[in-house]
Amino acid sequence: MLHLRGLTHRYRTGPALEFPDFDAVAGERIVLGGPSGSGKSTLIALCAGLLSPQSGELCVAGLNLARASVSERDAWRGARLGVVPQRLHLSASLTVAENLVLPFLSVGAPVDRPRLRMLLDALDIGALAERRPHELSVGQAQRVALARALARRPTLLLVDEPTANLDDEAASAVLALIDRCARDGESGLLIATHDTRVTRTWPEARALRLKRPMAEPVA
Amino acid sequence: MTLPGLAWRFLWARPLVAALNLALLTLGVAAMVFLLVVGAQIERSLQRDLAGIDLVVGAKGSPLQLILAGVFHLDVPTGNVPLAAVQTLRGNPMVAQVIPLSLGDSLRGFRIVGSSPDYLALYGAALTRGRLWMAPLEAVLGHQAADELAMEPGHRFAGSHGLGSEGAAHASSPYTVVGILAPCACVLDRLVLTGVESVWAVHEAHEAGHEQGTEQADDEREVTLMLVKYRSPLAAVTLPRWVNAQDGLQAASPALESARLFRMIGVGADVLRGFAALLMAVGALSVWVALLHAVRDRENDLAMMRMLGAPSRRLAALVGLESLWIAVLGSSAGLALGHGMAELLGTMLARDRSLAVHGLFWTVGELWCLLAVLVLAALAAALPAWRVIRLDVTRLLQSPS
């Protein structure tokens, strides 16, 4: 499901980021951690196929990203990957229900209404379907974003800092929810976080720890 | 929801901006359509009125005025010519046909034209009801005139002196309506037609009221002008010169004069068309600016769609569709408004007994206008679409600062 070998990436300015070798099998849970500047966001962008690996091997959810073309990566991302960004990025112009149609509309696939109905019920957001994102609480918006990521039954769920700015109660609720969703959908899970509450909640999860590069880090 | 549906939702995400752009584009299209529709109709109806008339002969004066008065019945005539001139002209071997016209009276703004049945034949007019005039003081009404005056065969009316509606009535010599013409989409629609003799009868009766003397001799009688048809195209070279050499006669070629008229009006029409095109360009420019802003505002939404697997060309299509929506809405509204304004102008002109203009008239020019809007919309979408293709999706992964 995840395979890293000698992977590096270097931005035009800043030091080269070197990522540790790592392997995980389907359905495994990975907690991606490391100090800021260690390349967490870069690795997520690489794993989501948004950046091209400059050297080394990177296979994610069945695709060799070092070799795949842009359109292959687009199609793969739509079919196999579910991403929940830290800032959620629900479209303010659309209702909750319309936001949940976007995963299908983006790839030109027919809308799987029963699947969406099931997710709305499972995440307890059915009553919010006609609301706009600005009418939602943080927790509600997070559940909508999670539903969006799960809409097309991803092989790998990629979640960025799900517990940032949440109190303990809300954080454990979110983690329980993500846990349940990943289990129900038999998806692998890659959570990028520096929150120790995550590792405490899932002691069995595989840790992928990044280190700061040798030169001065770039924030 | 479909991709066009999403484009529609994104368009109306900012209703005020969308409405403003739409209004600008609509006004541009409407102005252009209005000019095209009205221009084409006026030109067509003028061409129809000119058909079959090679030369207009009347009293000395402006040739353009002769045409306007004699063919289009818009201006006052230059004066009268003796009846003998009709005979002289008919005797000319180069002349195939002479139709005399006697003008001077009107019926509530509709001109009473004394002529011969040849005048009706010139436009291929047919009667819907009644018959042609056979005696003096019998009249046949054009379609529009009969419609607006609400007159039927058997009705009687008195003409008033002069071509306006305020002249003194010739109450002592009332006309009888004997026939109504079918619509011919030509100048006959707004005329009251009678024999030349009727006009003489009315004015002799009128003058009889002032001075003692009844029937005039033929050599004192006059007509206002004559519509001439050549026997051969060669006549165009010599006949006008011959007519102008005659005492008190003036020849005017409808083809030449109307070309001169169109040239004079044409400059104004070109300026108006220029303004309309400018308005359309401004509309397109504002659509372009709005799309640029919209794409910038929506960069996160669009990047998220990329994250959800949308290929960049799909997002470019989304921007194009949004532009297309504005184009389609603006064109439709502009077409409706332009034709509505033409209809309004038509009602105003009809009230003035002037040219016939209708709202439900379509020209090929409009197709070009719509095509231009589509091209402008495509151009307006090009740069925003390019920016979408170049969008950096990793921006979504940046943490809040």
PDB file of C-alpha atoms in Angstrom, chain A residues 6 36 71 83 93 108 113 139 149 161 175 180 190 202 206 208:
ATOM      1  CA  GLY A   6      15.483   6.384  -1.184  1.00  0.00           C
ATOM      2  CA  SER A  36       7.902  21.217  11.404  1.00  0.00           C
ATOM      3  CA  SER A  71      -3.424  12.034 -16.125  1.00  0.00           C
ATOM      4  CA  VAL A  83      -7.891  13.214   1.255  1.00  0.00           C
ATOM      5  CA  SER A  93     -20.718  28.189  -2.971  1.00  0.00           C
ATOM      6  CA  GLY A 108     -17.106  12.439 -14.471  1.00  0.00           C
ATOM      7  CA  ARG A 113     -26.568   8.171  -4.292  1.00  0.00           C
ATOM      8  CA  GLY A 139     -16.952  19.141  14.008  1.00  0.00           C
ATOM      9  CA  ALA A 149     -13.024  11.731   1.164  1.00  0.00           C
ATOM     10  CA  GLU A 161      -3.756  17.147  11.210  1.00  0.00           C
ATOM     11  CA  LEU A 175     -10.214   9.868  15.933  1.00  0.00           C
ATOM     12  CA  ARG A 180     -14.636   3.534  12.372  1.00  0.00           C
ATOM     13  CA  LEU A 190      -2.180   7.763   6.710  1.00  0.00           C
ATOM     14  CA  TRP A 202      -3.612   4.134  18.384  1.00  0.00           C
ATOM     15  CA  ARG A 206       2.949   2.209  12.414  1.00  0.00           C
ATOM     16  CA  LEU A 208       6.689   7.068  10.043  1.00  0.00           C
TER      17      LEU A 208
END
